[in-house]
PDB file of C-alpha atoms and ligand atoms in Angstrom:
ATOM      1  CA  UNK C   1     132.493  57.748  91.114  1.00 81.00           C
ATOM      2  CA  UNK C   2     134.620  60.413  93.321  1.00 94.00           C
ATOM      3  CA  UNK C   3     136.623  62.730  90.948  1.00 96.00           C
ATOM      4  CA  UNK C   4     140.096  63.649  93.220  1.00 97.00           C
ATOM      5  CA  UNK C   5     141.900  66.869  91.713  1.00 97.00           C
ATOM      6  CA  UNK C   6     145.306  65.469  92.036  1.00 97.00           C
ATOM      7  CA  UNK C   7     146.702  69.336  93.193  1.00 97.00           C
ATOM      8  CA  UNK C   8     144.676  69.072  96.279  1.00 97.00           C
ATOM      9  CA  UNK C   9     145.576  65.533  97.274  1.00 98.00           C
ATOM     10  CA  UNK C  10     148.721  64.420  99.542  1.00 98.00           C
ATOM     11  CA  UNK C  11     150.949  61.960  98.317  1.00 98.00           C
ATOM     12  CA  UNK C  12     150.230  59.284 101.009  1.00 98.00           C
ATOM     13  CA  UNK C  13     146.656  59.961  99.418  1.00 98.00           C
ATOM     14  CA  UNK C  14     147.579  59.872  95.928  1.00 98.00           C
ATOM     15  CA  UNK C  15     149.216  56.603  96.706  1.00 98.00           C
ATOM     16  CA  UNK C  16     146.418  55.062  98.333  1.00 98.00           C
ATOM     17  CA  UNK C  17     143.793  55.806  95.853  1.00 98.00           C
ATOM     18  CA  UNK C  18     146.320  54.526  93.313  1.00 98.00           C
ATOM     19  CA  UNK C  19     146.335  51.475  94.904  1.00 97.00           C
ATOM     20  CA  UNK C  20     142.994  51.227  95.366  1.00 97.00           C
ATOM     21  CA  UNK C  21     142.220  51.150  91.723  1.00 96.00           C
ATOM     22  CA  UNK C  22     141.458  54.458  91.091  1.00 97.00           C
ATOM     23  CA  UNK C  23     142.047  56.096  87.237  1.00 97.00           C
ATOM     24  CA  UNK C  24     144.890  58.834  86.822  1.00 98.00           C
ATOM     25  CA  UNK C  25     143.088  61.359  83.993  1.00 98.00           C
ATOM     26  CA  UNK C  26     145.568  63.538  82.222  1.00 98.00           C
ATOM     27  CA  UNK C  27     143.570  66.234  80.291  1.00 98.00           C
ATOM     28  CA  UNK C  28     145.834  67.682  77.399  1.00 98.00           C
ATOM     29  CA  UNK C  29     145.090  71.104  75.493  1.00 98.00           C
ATOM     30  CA  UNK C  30     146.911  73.649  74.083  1.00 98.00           C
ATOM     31  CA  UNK C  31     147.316  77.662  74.108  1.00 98.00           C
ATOM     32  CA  UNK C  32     146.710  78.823  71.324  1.00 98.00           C
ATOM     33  CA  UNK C  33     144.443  81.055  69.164  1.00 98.00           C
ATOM     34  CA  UNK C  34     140.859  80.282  69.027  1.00 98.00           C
ATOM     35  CA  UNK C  35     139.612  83.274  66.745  1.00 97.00           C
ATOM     36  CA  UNK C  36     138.587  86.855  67.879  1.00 98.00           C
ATOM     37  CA  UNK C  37     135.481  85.434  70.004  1.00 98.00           C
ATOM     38  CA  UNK C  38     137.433  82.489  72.578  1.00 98.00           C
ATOM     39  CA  UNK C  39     140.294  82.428  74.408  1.00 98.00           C
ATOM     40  CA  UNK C  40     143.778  80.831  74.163  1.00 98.00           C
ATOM     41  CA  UNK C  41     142.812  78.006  76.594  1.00 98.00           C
ATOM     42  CA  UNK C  42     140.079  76.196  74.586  1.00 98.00           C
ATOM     43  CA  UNK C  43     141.293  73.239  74.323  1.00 97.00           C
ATOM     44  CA  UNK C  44     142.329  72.837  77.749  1.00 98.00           C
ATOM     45  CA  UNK C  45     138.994  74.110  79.555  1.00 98.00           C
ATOM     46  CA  UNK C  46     137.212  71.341  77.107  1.00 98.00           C
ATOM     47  CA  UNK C  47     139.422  68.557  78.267  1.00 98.00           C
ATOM     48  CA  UNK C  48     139.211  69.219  81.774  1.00 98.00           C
ATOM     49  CA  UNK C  49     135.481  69.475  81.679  1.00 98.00           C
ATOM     50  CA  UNK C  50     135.306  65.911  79.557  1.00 97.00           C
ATOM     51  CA  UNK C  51     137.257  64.692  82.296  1.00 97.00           C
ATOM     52  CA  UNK C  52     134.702  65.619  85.102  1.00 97.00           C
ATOM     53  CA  UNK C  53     132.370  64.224  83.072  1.00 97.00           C
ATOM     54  CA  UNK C  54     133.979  60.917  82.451  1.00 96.00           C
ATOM     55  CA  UNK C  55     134.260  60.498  86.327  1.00 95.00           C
ATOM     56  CA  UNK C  56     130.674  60.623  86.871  1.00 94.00           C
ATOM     57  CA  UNK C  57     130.183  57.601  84.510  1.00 95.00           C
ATOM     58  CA  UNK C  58     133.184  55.370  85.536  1.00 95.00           C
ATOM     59  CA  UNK C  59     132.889  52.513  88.547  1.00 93.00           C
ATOM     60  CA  UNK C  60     136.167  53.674  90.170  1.00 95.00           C
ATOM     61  CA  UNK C  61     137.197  56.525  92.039  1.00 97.00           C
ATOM     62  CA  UNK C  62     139.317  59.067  89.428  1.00 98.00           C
ATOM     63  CA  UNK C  63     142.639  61.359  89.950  1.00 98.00           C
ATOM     64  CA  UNK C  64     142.399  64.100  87.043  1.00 98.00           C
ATOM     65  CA  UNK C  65     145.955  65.570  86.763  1.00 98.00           C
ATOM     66  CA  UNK C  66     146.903  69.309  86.433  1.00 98.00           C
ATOM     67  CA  UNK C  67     146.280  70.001  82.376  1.00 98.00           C
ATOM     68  CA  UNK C  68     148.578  69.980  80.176  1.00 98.00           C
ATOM     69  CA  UNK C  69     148.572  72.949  78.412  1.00 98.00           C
ATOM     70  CA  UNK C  70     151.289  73.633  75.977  1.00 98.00           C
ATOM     71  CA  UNK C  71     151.405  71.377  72.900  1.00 97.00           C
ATOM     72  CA  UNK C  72     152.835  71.381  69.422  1.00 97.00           C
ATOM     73  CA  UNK C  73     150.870  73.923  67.613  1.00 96.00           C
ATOM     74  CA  UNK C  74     152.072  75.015  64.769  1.00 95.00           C
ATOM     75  CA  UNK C  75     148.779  76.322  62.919  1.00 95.00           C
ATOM     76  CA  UNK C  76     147.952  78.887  65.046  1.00 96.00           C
ATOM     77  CA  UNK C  77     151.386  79.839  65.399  1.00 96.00           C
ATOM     78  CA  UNK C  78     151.042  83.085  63.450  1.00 96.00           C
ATOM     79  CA  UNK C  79     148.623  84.399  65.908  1.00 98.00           C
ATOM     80  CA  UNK C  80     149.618  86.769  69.232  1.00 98.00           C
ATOM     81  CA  UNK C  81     149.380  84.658  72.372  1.00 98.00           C
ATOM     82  CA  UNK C  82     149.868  81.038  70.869  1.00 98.00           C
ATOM     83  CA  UNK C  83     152.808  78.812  72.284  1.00 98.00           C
ATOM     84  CA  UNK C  84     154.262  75.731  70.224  1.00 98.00           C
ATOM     85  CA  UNK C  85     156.522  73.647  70.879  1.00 98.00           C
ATOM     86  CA  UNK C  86     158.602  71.133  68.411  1.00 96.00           C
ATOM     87  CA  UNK C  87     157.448  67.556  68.478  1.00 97.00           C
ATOM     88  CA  UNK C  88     160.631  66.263  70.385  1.00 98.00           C
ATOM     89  CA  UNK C  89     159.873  68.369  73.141  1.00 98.00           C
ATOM     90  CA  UNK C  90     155.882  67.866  73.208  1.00 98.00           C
ATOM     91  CA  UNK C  91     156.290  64.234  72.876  1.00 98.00           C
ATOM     92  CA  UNK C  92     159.148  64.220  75.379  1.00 98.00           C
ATOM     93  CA  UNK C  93     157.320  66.264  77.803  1.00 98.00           C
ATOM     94  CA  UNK C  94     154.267  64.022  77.437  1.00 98.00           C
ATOM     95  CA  UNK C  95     155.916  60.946  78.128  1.00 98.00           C
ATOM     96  CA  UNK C  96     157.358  62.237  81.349  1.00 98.00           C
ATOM     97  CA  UNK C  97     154.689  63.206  82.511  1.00 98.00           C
ATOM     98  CA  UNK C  98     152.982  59.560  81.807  1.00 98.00           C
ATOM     99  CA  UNK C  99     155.436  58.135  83.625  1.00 98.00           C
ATOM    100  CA  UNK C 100     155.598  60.441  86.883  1.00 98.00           C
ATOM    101  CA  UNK C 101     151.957  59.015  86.770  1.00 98.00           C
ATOM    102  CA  UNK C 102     152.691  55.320  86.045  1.00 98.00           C
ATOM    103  CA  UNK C 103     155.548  56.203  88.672  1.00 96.00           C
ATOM    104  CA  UNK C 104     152.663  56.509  91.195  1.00 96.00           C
ATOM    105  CA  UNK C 105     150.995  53.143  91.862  1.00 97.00           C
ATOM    106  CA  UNK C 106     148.087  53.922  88.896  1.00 98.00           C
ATOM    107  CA  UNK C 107     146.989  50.664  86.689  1.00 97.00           C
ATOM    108  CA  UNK C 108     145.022  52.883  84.609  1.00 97.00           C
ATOM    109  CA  UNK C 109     145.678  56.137  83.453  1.00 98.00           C
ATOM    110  CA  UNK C 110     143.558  58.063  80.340  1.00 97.00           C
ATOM    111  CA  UNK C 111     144.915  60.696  78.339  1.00 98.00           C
ATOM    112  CA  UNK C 112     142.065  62.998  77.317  1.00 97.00           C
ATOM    113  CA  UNK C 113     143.261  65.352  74.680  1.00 97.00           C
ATOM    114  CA  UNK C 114     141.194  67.982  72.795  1.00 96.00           C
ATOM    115  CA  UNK C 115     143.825  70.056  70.950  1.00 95.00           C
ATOM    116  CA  UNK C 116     143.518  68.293  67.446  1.00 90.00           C
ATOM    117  CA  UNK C 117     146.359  69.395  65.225  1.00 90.00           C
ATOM    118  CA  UNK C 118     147.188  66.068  63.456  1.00 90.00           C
ATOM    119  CA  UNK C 119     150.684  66.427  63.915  1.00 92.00           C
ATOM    120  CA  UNK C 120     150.026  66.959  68.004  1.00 95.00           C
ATOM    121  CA  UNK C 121     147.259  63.629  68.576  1.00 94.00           C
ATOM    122  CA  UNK C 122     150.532  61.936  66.780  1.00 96.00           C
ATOM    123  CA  UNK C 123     152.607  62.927  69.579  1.00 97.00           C
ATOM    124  CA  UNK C 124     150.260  61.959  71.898  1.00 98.00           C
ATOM    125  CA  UNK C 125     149.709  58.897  70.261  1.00 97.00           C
ATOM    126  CA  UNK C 126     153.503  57.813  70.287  1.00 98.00           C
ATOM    127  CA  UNK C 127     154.119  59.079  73.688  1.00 98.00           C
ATOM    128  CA  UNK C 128     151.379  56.836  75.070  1.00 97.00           C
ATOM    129  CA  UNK C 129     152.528  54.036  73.037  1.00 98.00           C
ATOM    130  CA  UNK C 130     156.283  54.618  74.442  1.00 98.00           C
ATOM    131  CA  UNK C 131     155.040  54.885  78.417  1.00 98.00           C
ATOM    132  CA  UNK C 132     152.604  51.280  77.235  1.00 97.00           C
ATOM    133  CA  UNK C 133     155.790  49.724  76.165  1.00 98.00           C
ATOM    134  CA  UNK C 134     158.158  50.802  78.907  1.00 97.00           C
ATOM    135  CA  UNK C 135     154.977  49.319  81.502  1.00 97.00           C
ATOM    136  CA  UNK C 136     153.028  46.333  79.626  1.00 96.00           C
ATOM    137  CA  UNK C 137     152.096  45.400  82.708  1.00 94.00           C
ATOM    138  CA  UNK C 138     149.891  48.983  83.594  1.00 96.00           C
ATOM    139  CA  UNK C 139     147.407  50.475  80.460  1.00 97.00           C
ATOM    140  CA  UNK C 140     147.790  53.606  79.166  1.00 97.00           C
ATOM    141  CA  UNK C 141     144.613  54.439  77.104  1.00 96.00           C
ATOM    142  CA  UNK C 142     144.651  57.843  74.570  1.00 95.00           C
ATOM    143  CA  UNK C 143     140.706  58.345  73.666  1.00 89.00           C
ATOM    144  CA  UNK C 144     140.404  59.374  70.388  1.00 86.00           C
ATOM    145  CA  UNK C 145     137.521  60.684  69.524  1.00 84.00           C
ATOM    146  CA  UNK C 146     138.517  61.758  65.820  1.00 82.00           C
ATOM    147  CA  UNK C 147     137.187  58.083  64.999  1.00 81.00           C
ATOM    148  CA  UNK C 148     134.083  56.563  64.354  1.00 77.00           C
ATOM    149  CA  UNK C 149     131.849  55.649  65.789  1.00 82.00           C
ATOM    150  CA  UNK C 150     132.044  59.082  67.938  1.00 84.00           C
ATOM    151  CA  UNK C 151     133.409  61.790  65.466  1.00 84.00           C
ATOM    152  CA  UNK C 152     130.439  61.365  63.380  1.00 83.00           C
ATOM    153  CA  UNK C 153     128.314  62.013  65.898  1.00 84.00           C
ATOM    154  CA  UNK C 154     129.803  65.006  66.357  1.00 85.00           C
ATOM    155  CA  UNK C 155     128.490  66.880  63.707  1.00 82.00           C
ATOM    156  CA  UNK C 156     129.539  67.495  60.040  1.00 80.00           C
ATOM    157  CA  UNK C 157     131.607  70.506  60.833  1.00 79.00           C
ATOM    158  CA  UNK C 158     133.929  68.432  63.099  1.00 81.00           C
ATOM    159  CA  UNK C 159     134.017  65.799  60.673  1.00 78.00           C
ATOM    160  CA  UNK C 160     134.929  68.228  57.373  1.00 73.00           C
ATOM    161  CA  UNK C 161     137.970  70.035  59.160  1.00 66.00           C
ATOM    162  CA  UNK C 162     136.104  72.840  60.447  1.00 66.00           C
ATOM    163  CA  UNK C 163     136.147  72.535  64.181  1.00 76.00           C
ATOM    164  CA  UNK C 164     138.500  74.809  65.432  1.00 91.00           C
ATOM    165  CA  UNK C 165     136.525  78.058  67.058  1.00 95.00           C
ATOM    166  CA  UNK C 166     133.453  77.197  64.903  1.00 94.00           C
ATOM    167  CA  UNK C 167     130.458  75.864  66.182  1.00 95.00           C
ATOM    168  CA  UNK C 168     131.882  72.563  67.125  1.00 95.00           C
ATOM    169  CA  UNK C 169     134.132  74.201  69.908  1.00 96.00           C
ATOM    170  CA  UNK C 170     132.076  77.602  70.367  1.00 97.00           C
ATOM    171  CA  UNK C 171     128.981  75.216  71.450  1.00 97.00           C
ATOM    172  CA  UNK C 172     131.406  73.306  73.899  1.00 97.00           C
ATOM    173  CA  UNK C 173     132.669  76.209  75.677  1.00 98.00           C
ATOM    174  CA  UNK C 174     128.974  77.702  75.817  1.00 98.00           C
ATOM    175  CA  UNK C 175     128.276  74.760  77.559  1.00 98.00           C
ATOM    176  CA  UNK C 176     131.205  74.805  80.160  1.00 98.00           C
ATOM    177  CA  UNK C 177     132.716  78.430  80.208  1.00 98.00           C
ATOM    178  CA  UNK C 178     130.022  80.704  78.533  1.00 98.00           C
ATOM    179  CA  UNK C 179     131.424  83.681  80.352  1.00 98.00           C
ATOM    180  CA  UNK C 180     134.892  82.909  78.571  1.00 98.00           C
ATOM    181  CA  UNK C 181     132.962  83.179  75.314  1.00 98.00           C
ATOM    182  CA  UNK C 182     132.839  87.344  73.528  1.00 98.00           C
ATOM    183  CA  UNK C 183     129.002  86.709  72.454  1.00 98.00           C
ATOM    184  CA  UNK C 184     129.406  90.309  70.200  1.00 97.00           C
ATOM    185  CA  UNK C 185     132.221  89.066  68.368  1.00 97.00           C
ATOM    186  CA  UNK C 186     130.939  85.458  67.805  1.00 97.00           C
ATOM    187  CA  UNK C 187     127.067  86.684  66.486  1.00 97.00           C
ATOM    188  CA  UNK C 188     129.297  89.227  64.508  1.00 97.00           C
ATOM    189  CA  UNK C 189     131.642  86.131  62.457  1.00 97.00           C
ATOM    190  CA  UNK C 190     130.638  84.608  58.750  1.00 96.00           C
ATOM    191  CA  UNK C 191     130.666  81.272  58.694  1.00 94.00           C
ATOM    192  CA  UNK C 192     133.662  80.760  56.954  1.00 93.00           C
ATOM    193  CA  UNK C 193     133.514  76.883  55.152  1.00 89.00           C
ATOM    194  CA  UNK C 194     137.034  75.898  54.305  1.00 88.00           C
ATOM    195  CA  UNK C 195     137.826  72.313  53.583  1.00 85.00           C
ATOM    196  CA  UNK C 196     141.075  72.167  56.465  1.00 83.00           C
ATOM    197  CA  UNK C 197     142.283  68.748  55.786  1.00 80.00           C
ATOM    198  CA  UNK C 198     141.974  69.667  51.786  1.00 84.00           C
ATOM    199  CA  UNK C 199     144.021  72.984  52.503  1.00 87.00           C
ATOM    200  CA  UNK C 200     146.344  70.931  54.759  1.00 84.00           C
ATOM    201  CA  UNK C 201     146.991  68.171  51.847  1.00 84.00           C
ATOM    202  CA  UNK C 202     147.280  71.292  49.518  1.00 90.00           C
ATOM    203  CA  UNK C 203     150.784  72.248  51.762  1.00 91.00           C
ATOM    204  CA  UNK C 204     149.038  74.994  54.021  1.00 92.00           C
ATOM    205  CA  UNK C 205     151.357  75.286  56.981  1.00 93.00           C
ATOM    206  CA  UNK C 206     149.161  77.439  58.883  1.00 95.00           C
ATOM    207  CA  UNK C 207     145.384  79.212  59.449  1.00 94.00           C
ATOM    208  CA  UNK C 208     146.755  81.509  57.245  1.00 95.00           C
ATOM    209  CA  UNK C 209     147.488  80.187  54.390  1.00 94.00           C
ATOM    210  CA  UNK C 210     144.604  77.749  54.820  1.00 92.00           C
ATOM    211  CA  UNK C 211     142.372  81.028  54.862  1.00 92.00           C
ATOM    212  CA  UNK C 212     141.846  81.584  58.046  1.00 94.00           C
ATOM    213  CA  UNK C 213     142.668  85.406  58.824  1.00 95.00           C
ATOM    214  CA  UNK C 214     141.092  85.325  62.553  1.00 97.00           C
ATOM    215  CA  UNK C 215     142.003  81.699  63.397  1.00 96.00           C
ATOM    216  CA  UNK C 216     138.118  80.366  63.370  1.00 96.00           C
ATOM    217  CA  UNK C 217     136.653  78.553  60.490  1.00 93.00           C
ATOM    218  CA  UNK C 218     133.557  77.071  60.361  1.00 92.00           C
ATOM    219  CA  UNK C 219     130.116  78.440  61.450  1.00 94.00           C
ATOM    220  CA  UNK C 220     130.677  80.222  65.607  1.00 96.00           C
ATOM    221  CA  UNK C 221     127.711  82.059  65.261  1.00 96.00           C
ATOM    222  CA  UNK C 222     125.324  78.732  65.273  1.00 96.00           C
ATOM    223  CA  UNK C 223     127.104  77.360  68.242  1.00 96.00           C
ATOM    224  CA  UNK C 224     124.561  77.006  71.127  1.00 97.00           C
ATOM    225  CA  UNK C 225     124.828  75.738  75.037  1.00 98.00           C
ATOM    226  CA  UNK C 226     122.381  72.870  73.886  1.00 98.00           C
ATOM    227  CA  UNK C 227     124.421  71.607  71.552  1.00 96.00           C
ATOM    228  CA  UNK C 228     127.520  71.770  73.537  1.00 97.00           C
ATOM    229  CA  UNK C 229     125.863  69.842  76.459  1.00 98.00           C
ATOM    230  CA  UNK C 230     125.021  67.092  74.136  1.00 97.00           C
ATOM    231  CA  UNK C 231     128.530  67.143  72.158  1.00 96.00           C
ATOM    232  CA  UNK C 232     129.838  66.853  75.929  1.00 97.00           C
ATOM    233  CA  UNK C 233     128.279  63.538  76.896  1.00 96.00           C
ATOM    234  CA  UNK C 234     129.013  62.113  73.633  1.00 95.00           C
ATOM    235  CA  UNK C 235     132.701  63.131  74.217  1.00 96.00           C
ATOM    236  CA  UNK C 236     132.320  61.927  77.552  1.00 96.00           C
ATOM    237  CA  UNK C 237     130.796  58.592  77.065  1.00 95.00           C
ATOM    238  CA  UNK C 238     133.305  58.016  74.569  1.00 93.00           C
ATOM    239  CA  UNK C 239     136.244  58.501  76.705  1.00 94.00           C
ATOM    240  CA  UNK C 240     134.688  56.515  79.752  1.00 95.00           C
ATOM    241  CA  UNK C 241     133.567  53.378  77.355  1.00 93.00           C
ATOM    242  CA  UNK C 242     137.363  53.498  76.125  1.00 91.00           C
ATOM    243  CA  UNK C 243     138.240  53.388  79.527  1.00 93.00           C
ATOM    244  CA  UNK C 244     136.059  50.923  80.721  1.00 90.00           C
ATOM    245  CA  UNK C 245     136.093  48.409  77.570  1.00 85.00           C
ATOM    246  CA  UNK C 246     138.553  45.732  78.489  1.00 73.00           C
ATOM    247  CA  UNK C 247     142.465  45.619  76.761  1.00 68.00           C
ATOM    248  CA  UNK C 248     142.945  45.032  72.905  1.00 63.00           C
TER     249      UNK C 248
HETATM  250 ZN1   ZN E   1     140.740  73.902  69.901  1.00 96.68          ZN
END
């Protein structure tokens, strides 16, 4: 249905679509570094674009809210041009902001995150589950698309740890942003295979020590547009058949 950017709209209007039914969309990234070939707003420009893809498969009419675009991210925190914050102010900031939506009038409102730092989908996680407990009445969904049956689908990098600035992400941000992406640098990059959750359970606290000197692992240089159209509707459908299945 209609996608509303909720900057452009009124309140009066904001309230009346609420009311009407329509589903508040909060996309969620981070800025941070997304090796030498993207730019610090990956994960944001990825979740915005799932959410204008979710609309056009959902029955109702949907509000996307501005992004947000800070989050705890520690792993990239080494790197120029990364911003993290501590996970009592991430998950503090998140719930606010849940519940200046709630606040609104909306019955429904998605989270839609694509910044995947374990530590960070935790924060989402509880904040959601807070803003759910404070109104059982509304239903505050987080799509997770780490789980099966969609993160297999998404391809063996994503599933082995490698997705951040490899050809998991690269692909998705050829699809949406390909200006955004430095096609020199990215043909130029090994493929650079390193186990992440191993590394991770091995007490790397960063890309760094998990051997990541340009904060990319995995394979950038096989990323295509193709692929990143068809990781999008998988993300997509996802999301909008989280959204649409009825509450646990
Ligand atoms: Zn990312």
């Amino acid at each position: 249905m209609t996608l509303f950017d909720a900057r452009h709209l009124s309140w009066p209007r904001t309230r009346a679509l609420a009311e009407a039914g329509a589903i508040a969309l909060l996309p969620v990234g981070s800025t941070e570094a997304h090796g030498p070939h993207l730019p610090l707003s990956v994960d944001v420009l990825i979740a915005e674009e799932v959410c204008r893809r979710v609309a056009l498969r959902l029955s109702r009419d949907v509000v996307v809210f501005p992004p947000v675009a800070y989050a705890l991210t520690d792993f990239a925190a080494p790197f120029a041009g990364t911003v993290t914050l501590n996970a009592d102010v991430a998950r503090q900031m998140l719930t606010g902001i849940l519940s200046g939506i709630v606040g609104g009038g909306f019955q429904t409102v998605a989270v839609v995150n694509h910044h995947l730092e374990p530590a960070h989908f935790r924060v989402v996680h509880d904040a959601g589950k807070a803003v759910q407990a404070a109104h059982p009445a509304r239903r505050i969904i987080v799509a997770d698309h780490r789980r099966a049956p969609t993160g297999p689908k998404l391809g063996h990098e994503f599933m082995h740890g490698g997705s951040h600035a490899g050809r998991y992400e690269t692909s998705l941000m050829l699809a949406c942003a390909p200006a955004l992406v430095d096609e020199a640098a990215r043909l130029a990059l090994p493929s650079l295979e390193i186990d992440l959750p191993g590394a991770i359970k091995q007490g790397a606290t960063n890309f760094l020590e998990c051997g990541g000197p340009d904060a990319y692992f995995g394979a950038p240089a096989d990323a295509t547009a193709e692929e990143g159209e068809r990781l999008f509707d998988l993300l997509a459908e996802a999301t909008a058949s989280a959204i649409e299945s009825p509450a646990p």
